[in-house]
Short mmCIF file of C-alpha atoms and ligand atoms in Angstrom, two decimals:
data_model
loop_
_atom_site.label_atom_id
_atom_site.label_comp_id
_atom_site.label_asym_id
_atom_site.label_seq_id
_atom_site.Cartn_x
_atom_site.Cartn_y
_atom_site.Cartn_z
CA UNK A 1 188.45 186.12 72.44
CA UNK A 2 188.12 189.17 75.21
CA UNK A 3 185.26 191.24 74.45
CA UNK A 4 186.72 194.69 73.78
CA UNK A 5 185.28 197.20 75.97
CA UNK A 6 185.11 201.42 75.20
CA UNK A 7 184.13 203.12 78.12
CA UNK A 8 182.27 206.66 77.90
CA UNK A 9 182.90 209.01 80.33
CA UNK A 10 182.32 212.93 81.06
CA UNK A 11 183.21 213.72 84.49
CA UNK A 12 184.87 212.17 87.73
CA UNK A 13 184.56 208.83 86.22
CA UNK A 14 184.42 206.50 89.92
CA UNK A 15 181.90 204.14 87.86
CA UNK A 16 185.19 203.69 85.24
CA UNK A 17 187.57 203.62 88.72
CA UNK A 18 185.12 200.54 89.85
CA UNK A 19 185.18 198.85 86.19
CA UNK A 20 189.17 199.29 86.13
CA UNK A 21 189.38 197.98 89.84
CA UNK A 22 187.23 194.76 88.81
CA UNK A 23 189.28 193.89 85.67
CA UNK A 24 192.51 194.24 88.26
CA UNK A 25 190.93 191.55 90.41
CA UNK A 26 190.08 189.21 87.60
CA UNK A 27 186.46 189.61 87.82
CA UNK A 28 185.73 191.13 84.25
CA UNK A 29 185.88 187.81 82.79
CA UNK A 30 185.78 187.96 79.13
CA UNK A 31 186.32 191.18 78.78
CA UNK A 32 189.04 194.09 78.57
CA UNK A 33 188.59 197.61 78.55
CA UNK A 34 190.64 198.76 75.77
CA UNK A 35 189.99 202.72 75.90
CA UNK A 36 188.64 205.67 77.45
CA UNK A 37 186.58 208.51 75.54
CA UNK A 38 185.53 211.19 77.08
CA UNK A 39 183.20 214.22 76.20
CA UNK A 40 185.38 216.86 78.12
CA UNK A 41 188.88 218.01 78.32
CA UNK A 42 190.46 217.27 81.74
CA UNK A 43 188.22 215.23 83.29
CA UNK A 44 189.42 213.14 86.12
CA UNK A 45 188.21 209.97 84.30
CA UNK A 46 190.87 210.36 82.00
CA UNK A 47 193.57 210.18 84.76
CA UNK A 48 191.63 207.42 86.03
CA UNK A 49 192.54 205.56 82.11
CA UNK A 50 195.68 206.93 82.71
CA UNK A 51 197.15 205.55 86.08
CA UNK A 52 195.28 202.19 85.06
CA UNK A 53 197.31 202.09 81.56
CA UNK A 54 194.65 202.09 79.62
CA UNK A 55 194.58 204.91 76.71
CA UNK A 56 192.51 207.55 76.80
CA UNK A 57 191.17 210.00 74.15
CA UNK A 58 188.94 213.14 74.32
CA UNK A 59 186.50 214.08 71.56
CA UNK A 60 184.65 217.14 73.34
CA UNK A 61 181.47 217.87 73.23
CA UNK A 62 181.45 221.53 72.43
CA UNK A 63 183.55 221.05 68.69
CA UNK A 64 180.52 219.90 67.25
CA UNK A 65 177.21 221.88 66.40
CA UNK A 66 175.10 218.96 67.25
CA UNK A 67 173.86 215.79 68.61
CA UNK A 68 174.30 214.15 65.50
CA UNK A 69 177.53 215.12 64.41
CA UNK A 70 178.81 214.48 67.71
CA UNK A 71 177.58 210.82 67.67
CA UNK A 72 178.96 210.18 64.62
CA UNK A 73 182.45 211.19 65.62
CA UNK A 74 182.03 208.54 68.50
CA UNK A 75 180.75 206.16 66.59
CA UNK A 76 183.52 206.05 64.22
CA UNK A 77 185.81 206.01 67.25
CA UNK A 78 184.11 203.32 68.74
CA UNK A 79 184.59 201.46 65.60
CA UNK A 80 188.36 202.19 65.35
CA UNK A 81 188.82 200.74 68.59
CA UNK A 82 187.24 197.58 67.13
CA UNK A 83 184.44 197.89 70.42
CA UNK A 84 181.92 194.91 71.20
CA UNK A 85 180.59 196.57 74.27
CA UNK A 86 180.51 200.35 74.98
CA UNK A 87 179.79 201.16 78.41
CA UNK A 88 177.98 205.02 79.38
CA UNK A 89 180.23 205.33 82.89
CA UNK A 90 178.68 209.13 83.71
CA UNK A 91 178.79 210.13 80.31
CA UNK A 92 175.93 213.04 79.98
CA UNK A 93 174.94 213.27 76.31
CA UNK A 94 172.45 211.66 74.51
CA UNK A 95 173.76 209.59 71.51
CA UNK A 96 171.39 208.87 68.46
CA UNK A 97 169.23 206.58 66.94
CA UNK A 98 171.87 205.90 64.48
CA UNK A 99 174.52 205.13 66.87
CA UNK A 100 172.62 202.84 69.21
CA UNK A 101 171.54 201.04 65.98
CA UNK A 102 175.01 200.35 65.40
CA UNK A 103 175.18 198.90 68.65
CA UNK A 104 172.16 196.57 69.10
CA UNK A 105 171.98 195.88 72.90
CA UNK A 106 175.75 196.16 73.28
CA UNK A 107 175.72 199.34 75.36
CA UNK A 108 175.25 199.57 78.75
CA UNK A 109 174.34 202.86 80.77
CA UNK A 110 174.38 203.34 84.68
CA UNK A 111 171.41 205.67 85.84
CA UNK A 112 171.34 206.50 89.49
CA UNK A 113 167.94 206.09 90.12
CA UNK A 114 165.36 202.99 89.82
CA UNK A 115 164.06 203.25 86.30
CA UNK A 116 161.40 204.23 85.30
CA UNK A 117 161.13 206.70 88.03
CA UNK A 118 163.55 209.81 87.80
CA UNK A 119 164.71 209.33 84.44
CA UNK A 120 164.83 210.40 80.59
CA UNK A 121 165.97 213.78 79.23
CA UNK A 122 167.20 216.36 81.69
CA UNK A 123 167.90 213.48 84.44
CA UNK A 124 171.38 213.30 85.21
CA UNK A 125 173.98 213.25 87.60
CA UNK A 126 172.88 215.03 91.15
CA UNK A 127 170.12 216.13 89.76
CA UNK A 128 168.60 212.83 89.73
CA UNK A 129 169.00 212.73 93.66
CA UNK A 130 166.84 216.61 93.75
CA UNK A 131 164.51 215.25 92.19
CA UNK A 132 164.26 212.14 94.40
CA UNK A 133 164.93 214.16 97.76
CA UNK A 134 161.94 216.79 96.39
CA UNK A 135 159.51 213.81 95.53
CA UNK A 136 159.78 212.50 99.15
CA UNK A 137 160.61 208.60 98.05
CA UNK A 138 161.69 206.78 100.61
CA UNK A 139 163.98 204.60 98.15
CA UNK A 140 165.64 205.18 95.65
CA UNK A 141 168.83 203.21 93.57
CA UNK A 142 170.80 202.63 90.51
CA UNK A 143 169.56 201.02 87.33
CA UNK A 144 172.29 199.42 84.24
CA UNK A 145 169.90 198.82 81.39
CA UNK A 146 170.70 198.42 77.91
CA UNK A 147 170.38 201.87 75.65
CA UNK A 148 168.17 202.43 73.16
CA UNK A 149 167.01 205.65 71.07
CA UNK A 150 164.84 206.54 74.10
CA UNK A 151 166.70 207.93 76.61
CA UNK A 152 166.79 205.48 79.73
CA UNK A 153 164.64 203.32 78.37
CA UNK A 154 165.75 200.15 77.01
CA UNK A 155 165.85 196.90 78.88
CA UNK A 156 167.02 196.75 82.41
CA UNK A 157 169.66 194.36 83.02
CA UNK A 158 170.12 195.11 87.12
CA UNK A 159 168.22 196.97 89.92
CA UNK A 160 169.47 197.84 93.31
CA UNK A 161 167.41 199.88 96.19
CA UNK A 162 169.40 202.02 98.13
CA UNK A 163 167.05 203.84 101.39
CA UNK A 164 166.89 207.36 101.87
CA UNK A 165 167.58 208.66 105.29
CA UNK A 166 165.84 211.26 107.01
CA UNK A 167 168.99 213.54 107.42
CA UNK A 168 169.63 213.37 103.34
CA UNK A 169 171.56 215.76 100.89
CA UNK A 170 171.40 215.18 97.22
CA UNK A 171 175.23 214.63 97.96
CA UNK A 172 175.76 212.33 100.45
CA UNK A 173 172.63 210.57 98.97
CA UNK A 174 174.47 210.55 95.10
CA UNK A 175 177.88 209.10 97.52
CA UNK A 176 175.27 206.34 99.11
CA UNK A 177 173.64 205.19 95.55
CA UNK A 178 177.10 204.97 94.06
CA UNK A 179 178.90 202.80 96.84
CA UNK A 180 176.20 200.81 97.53
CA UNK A 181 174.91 200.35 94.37
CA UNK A 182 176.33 201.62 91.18
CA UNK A 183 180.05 200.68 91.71
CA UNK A 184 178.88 196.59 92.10
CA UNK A 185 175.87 197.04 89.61
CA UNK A 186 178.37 198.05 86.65
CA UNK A 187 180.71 195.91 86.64
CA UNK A 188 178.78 192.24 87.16
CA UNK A 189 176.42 193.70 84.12
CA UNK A 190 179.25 194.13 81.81
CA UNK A 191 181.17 190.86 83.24
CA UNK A 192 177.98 189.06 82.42
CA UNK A 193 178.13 190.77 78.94
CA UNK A 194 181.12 189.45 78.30
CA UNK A 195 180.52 186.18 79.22
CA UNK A 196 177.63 186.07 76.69
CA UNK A 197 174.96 185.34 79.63
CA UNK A 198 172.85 188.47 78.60
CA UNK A 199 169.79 187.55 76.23
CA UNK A 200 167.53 190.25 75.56
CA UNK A 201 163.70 189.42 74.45
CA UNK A 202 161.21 192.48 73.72
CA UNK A 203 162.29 194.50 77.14
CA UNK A 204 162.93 191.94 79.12
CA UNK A 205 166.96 190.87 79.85
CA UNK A 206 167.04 187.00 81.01
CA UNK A 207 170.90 185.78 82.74
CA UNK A 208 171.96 183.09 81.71
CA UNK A 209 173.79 180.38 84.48
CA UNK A 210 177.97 180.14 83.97
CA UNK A 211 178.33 177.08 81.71
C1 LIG B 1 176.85 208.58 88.34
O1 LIG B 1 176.02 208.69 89.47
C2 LIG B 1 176.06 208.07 87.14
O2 LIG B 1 175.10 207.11 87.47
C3 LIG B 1 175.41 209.34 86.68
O3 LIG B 1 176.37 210.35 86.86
C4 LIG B 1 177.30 209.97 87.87
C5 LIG B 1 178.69 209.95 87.28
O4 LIG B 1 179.66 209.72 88.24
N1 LIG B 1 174.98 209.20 85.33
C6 LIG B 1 173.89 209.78 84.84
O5 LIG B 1 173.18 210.52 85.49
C7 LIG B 1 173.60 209.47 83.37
N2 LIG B 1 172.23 209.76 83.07
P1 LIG B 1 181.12 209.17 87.86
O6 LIG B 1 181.69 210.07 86.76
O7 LIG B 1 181.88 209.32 89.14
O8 LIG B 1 181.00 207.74 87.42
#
Protein backbone atom coordinates (compact mmCIF):
# COMPACT_ATOMS: atom_id res chain seq x y z
CA UNK A 1 0.00 0.00 0.00
CA UNK A 2 1.31 3.77 -1.05
CA UNK A 3 1.72 5.81 1.91
CA UNK A 4 -0.72 8.70 1.42
CA UNK A 5 0.97 11.91 1.57
CA UNK A 6 -0.85 15.67 2.54
CA UNK A 7 1.37 18.29 1.82
CA UNK A 8 1.15 21.78 3.78
CA UNK A 9 1.88 24.68 2.09
CA UNK A 10 1.52 28.67 2.51
CA UNK A 11 3.35 30.39 -0.12
CA UNK A 12 5.34 29.74 -3.48
CA UNK A 13 5.43 26.16 -2.67
CA UNK A 14 9.05 25.13 -4.91
CA UNK A 15 9.69 22.54 -1.89
CA UNK A 16 5.97 20.93 -3.10
CA UNK A 17 7.25 21.68 -7.04
CA UNK A 18 10.48 19.40 -6.00
CA UNK A 19 8.22 16.66 -4.09
CA UNK A 20 5.75 16.60 -7.26
CA UNK A 21 8.85 16.51 -9.68
CA UNK A 22 10.32 13.38 -7.65
CA UNK A 23 7.05 11.36 -7.58
CA UNK A 24 7.05 12.13 -11.66
CA UNK A 25 10.43 10.43 -11.87
CA UNK A 26 9.54 7.44 -9.78
CA UNK A 27 11.65 8.30 -6.93
CA UNK A 28 8.88 8.71 -4.14
CA UNK A 29 8.76 5.11 -3.73
CA UNK A 30 6.00 4.11 -1.53
CA UNK A 31 4.40 6.99 -1.46
CA UNK A 32 1.77 9.36 -3.28
CA UNK A 33 0.89 12.73 -2.57
CA UNK A 34 -2.75 12.71 -2.52
CA UNK A 35 -3.54 16.57 -1.70
CA UNK A 36 -2.53 19.98 -1.22
CA UNK A 37 -3.69 22.31 1.81
CA UNK A 38 -2.78 25.43 2.04
CA UNK A 39 -3.06 28.28 4.71
CA UNK A 40 -3.71 31.12 2.09
CA UNK A 41 -5.93 31.87 -0.76
CA UNK A 42 -4.01 32.06 -4.09
CA UNK A 43 -0.91 30.87 -3.36
CA UNK A 44 1.20 29.64 -6.16
CA UNK A 45 1.53 26.23 -4.42
CA UNK A 46 -1.85 25.58 -5.21
CA UNK A 47 -1.26 25.96 -9.02
CA UNK A 48 1.69 23.97 -8.43
CA UNK A 49 -1.21 20.89 -7.08
CA UNK A 50 -2.99 22.02 -9.85
CA UNK A 51 -0.85 21.61 -13.12
CA UNK A 52 0.52 18.32 -11.32
CA UNK A 53 -3.25 16.91 -10.96
CA UNK A 54 -3.20 16.61 -7.68
CA UNK A 55 -6.25 18.37 -5.69
CA UNK A 56 -5.83 21.12 -3.81
CA UNK A 57 -7.84 22.77 -0.96
CA UNK A 58 -7.44 26.03 1.04
CA UNK A 59 -8.42 26.33 4.70
CA UNK A 60 -6.98 29.98 5.46
CA UNK A 61 -5.47 30.99 8.17
CA UNK A 62 -7.23 34.20 8.99
CA UNK A 63 -11.11 32.35 9.40
CA UNK A 64 -10.09 31.15 12.58
CA UNK A 65 -9.47 33.13 15.94
CA UNK A 66 -6.69 30.87 16.90
CA UNK A 67 -3.95 28.45 16.82
CA UNK A 68 -6.03 25.88 18.11
CA UNK A 69 -9.01 26.10 16.20
CA UNK A 70 -7.04 26.38 13.20
CA UNK A 71 -5.21 23.04 13.88
CA UNK A 72 -8.10 21.33 14.45
CA UNK A 73 -9.67 22.20 11.14
CA UNK A 74 -6.41 20.66 9.57
CA UNK A 75 -6.36 17.96 11.50
CA UNK A 76 -9.71 16.80 10.60
CA UNK A 77 -8.72 17.46 6.99
CA UNK A 78 -5.77 15.57 7.26
CA UNK A 79 -7.83 12.78 8.51
CA UNK A 80 -10.40 12.97 5.66
CA UNK A 81 -7.76 12.55 3.28
CA UNK A 82 -6.95 9.29 5.11
CA UNK A 83 -2.96 10.93 5.51
CA UNK A 84 0.02 8.64 6.83
CA UNK A 85 2.57 11.32 6.30
CA UNK A 86 1.96 15.11 6.30
CA UNK A 87 4.70 17.02 4.99
CA UNK A 88 5.25 21.17 6.25
CA UNK A 89 6.51 22.30 2.44
CA UNK A 90 6.82 26.32 3.58
CA UNK A 91 3.86 26.19 5.54
CA UNK A 92 4.33 29.16 8.33
CA UNK A 93 2.05 28.34 11.27
CA UNK A 94 2.63 26.54 14.18
CA UNK A 95 0.27 23.51 14.65
CA UNK A 96 -0.45 22.15 18.26
CA UNK A 97 0.37 19.76 20.68
CA UNK A 98 -2.78 18.05 19.89
CA UNK A 99 -2.25 17.77 16.29
CA UNK A 100 1.32 16.55 16.27
CA UNK A 101 0.08 13.97 18.84
CA UNK A 102 -2.13 12.75 16.29
CA UNK A 103 0.69 12.38 14.14
CA UNK A 104 3.50 10.65 16.12
CA UNK A 105 6.69 11.21 14.01
CA UNK A 106 4.73 11.16 10.75
CA UNK A 107 5.31 14.82 9.88
CA UNK A 108 8.07 16.14 8.33
CA UNK A 109 9.07 19.97 8.20
CA UNK A 110 11.85 21.64 5.97
CA UNK A 111 13.68 24.53 7.93
CA UNK A 112 16.22 26.46 5.95
CA UNK A 113 18.77 26.65 8.31
CA UNK A 114 21.01 23.92 10.28
CA UNK A 115 19.02 23.22 13.40
CA UNK A 116 19.47 24.13 16.23
CA UNK A 117 20.91 27.34 15.10
CA UNK A 118 18.36 29.93 13.56
CA UNK A 119 15.31 28.30 14.52
CA UNK A 120 11.99 28.10 16.73
CA UNK A 121 9.24 30.74 16.91
CA UNK A 122 9.57 33.81 14.73
CA UNK A 123 12.16 31.86 12.31
CA UNK A 124 10.81 31.54 9.03
CA UNK A 125 11.14 31.94 5.53
CA UNK A 126 13.88 34.85 4.55
CA UNK A 127 14.07 35.77 7.69
CA UNK A 128 15.97 32.82 8.63
CA UNK A 129 18.73 33.90 6.03
CA UNK A 130 18.81 37.83 8.10
CA UNK A 131 19.40 36.33 10.76
CA UNK A 132 22.20 34.11 9.40
CA UNK A 133 23.71 36.98 7.11
CA UNK A 134 23.56 39.37 10.57
CA UNK A 135 25.25 36.57 12.76
CA UNK A 136 28.25 36.43 10.33
CA UNK A 137 28.17 32.31 9.93
CA UNK A 138 30.07 31.27 7.40
CA UNK A 139 27.58 28.19 6.76
CA UNK A 140 24.56 27.77 6.91
CA UNK A 141 21.79 24.91 5.33
CA UNK A 142 18.53 23.18 5.44
CA UNK A 143 17.35 20.81 8.14
CA UNK A 144 13.95 18.03 7.55
CA UNK A 145 13.36 16.85 11.08
CA UNK A 146 10.40 15.30 12.40
CA UNK A 147 7.79 17.89 14.28
CA UNK A 148 6.99 17.89 17.57
CA UNK A 149 5.06 20.41 20.01
CA UNK A 150 8.31 22.44 20.11
CA UNK A 151 8.70 24.32 17.28
CA UNK A 152 11.78 22.97 15.18
CA UNK A 153 12.67 20.75 17.51
CA UNK A 154 12.01 17.21 17.09
CA UNK A 155 14.40 14.71 15.64
CA UNK A 156 16.44 15.55 12.64
CA UNK A 157 16.15 13.18 9.91
CA UNK A 158 18.75 15.11 7.25
CA UNK A 159 21.36 17.95 7.35
CA UNK A 160 22.93 19.69 4.47
CA UNK A 161 25.64 22.74 4.67
CA UNK A 162 25.28 25.14 2.13
CA UNK A 163 28.51 28.13 2.33
CA UNK A 164 27.85 31.63 2.51
CA UNK A 165 29.63 33.84 0.10
CA UNK A 166 31.10 37.02 0.76
CA UNK A 167 28.88 38.95 -1.81
CA UNK A 168 25.49 37.45 0.00
CA UNK A 169 21.77 38.72 0.07
CA UNK A 170 19.27 37.05 2.26
CA UNK A 171 17.81 36.33 -1.32
CA UNK A 172 20.12 34.88 -3.41
CA UNK A 173 21.35 33.11 -0.18
CA UNK A 174 17.39 31.68 0.56
CA UNK A 175 17.71 30.68 -3.74
CA UNK A 176 21.28 28.86 -2.80
CA UNK A 177 19.90 26.85 0.47
CA UNK A 178 16.85 25.79 -1.50
CA UNK A 179 18.61 24.41 -4.77
CA UNK A 180 21.32 23.04 -3.16
CA UNK A 181 19.81 21.77 -0.33
CA UNK A 182 16.18 21.82 0.48
CA UNK A 183 14.75 20.68 -2.94
CA UNK A 184 17.02 17.07 -2.59
CA UNK A 185 16.72 17.06 1.32
CA UNK A 186 12.73 16.82 1.09
CA UNK A 187 12.05 14.53 -0.99
CA UNK A 188 14.73 11.44 -0.07
CA UNK A 189 13.32 12.14 3.73
CA UNK A 190 9.81 11.51 2.81
CA UNK A 191 10.83 8.65 0.12
CA UNK A 192 12.61 7.05 3.01
CA UNK A 193 9.35 7.57 5.06
CA UNK A 194 7.57 5.79 2.88
CA UNK A 195 9.65 3.05 2.53
CA UNK A 196 9.43 2.49 6.32
CA UNK A 197 13.42 3.02 6.72
CA UNK A 198 12.85 5.89 9.32
CA UNK A 199 13.11 4.63 13.09
CA UNK A 200 13.04 7.21 15.56
CA UNK A 201 14.66 6.52 19.23
CA UNK A 202 14.57 9.46 21.96
CA UNK A 203 15.89 12.31 19.30
CA UNK A 204 17.83 10.44 17.40
CA UNK A 205 16.41 9.20 13.61
CA UNK A 206 18.47 5.90 12.52
CA UNK A 207 17.95 4.85 8.27
CA UNK A 208 17.42 1.88 7.75
CA UNK A 209 19.33 -0.03 4.42
CA UNK A 210 16.62 -0.88 1.30
CA UNK A 211 15.67 -4.51 2.01
C1 LIG B 1 11.54 27.45 2.34
O1 LIG B 1 12.83 27.99 2.37
C2 LIG B 1 11.24 26.68 3.63
O2 LIG B 1 12.35 25.98 4.12
C3 LIG B 1 10.87 27.81 4.54
O3 LIG B 1 10.13 28.71 3.75
C4 LIG B 1 10.48 28.56 2.38
C5 LIG B 1 9.24 28.20 1.59
O4 LIG B 1 9.48 28.17 0.22
N1 LIG B 1 10.13 27.31 5.66
C6 LIG B 1 10.20 27.83 6.88
O5 LIG B 1 10.87 28.80 7.15
C7 LIG B 1 9.36 27.11 7.93
N2 LIG B 1 9.82 27.44 9.24
P1 LIG B 1 8.54 27.37 -0.79
O6 LIG B 1 7.10 27.81 -0.54
O7 LIG B 1 9.02 27.83 -2.14
O8 LIG B 1 8.73 25.90 -0.57
Amino acid sequence: MLKRIVVLVSGGGTNLQALLDAQKRGELTGGEIVAVISSKEGAYALERAAQAGVPGEVVPRRDYPDHRAYSLTLLERCRAWKADLIILAGFMHILTEEFVNAFENAILNVHPALIPSFCGEGFYGLRVHERALEYGVKVTGATVHFVTAEPDGGPIIAQKAVAIREDDTPQTLQRRVMEEAEWKLLPQAAALFCQGRLRVEGRQVHILEEE
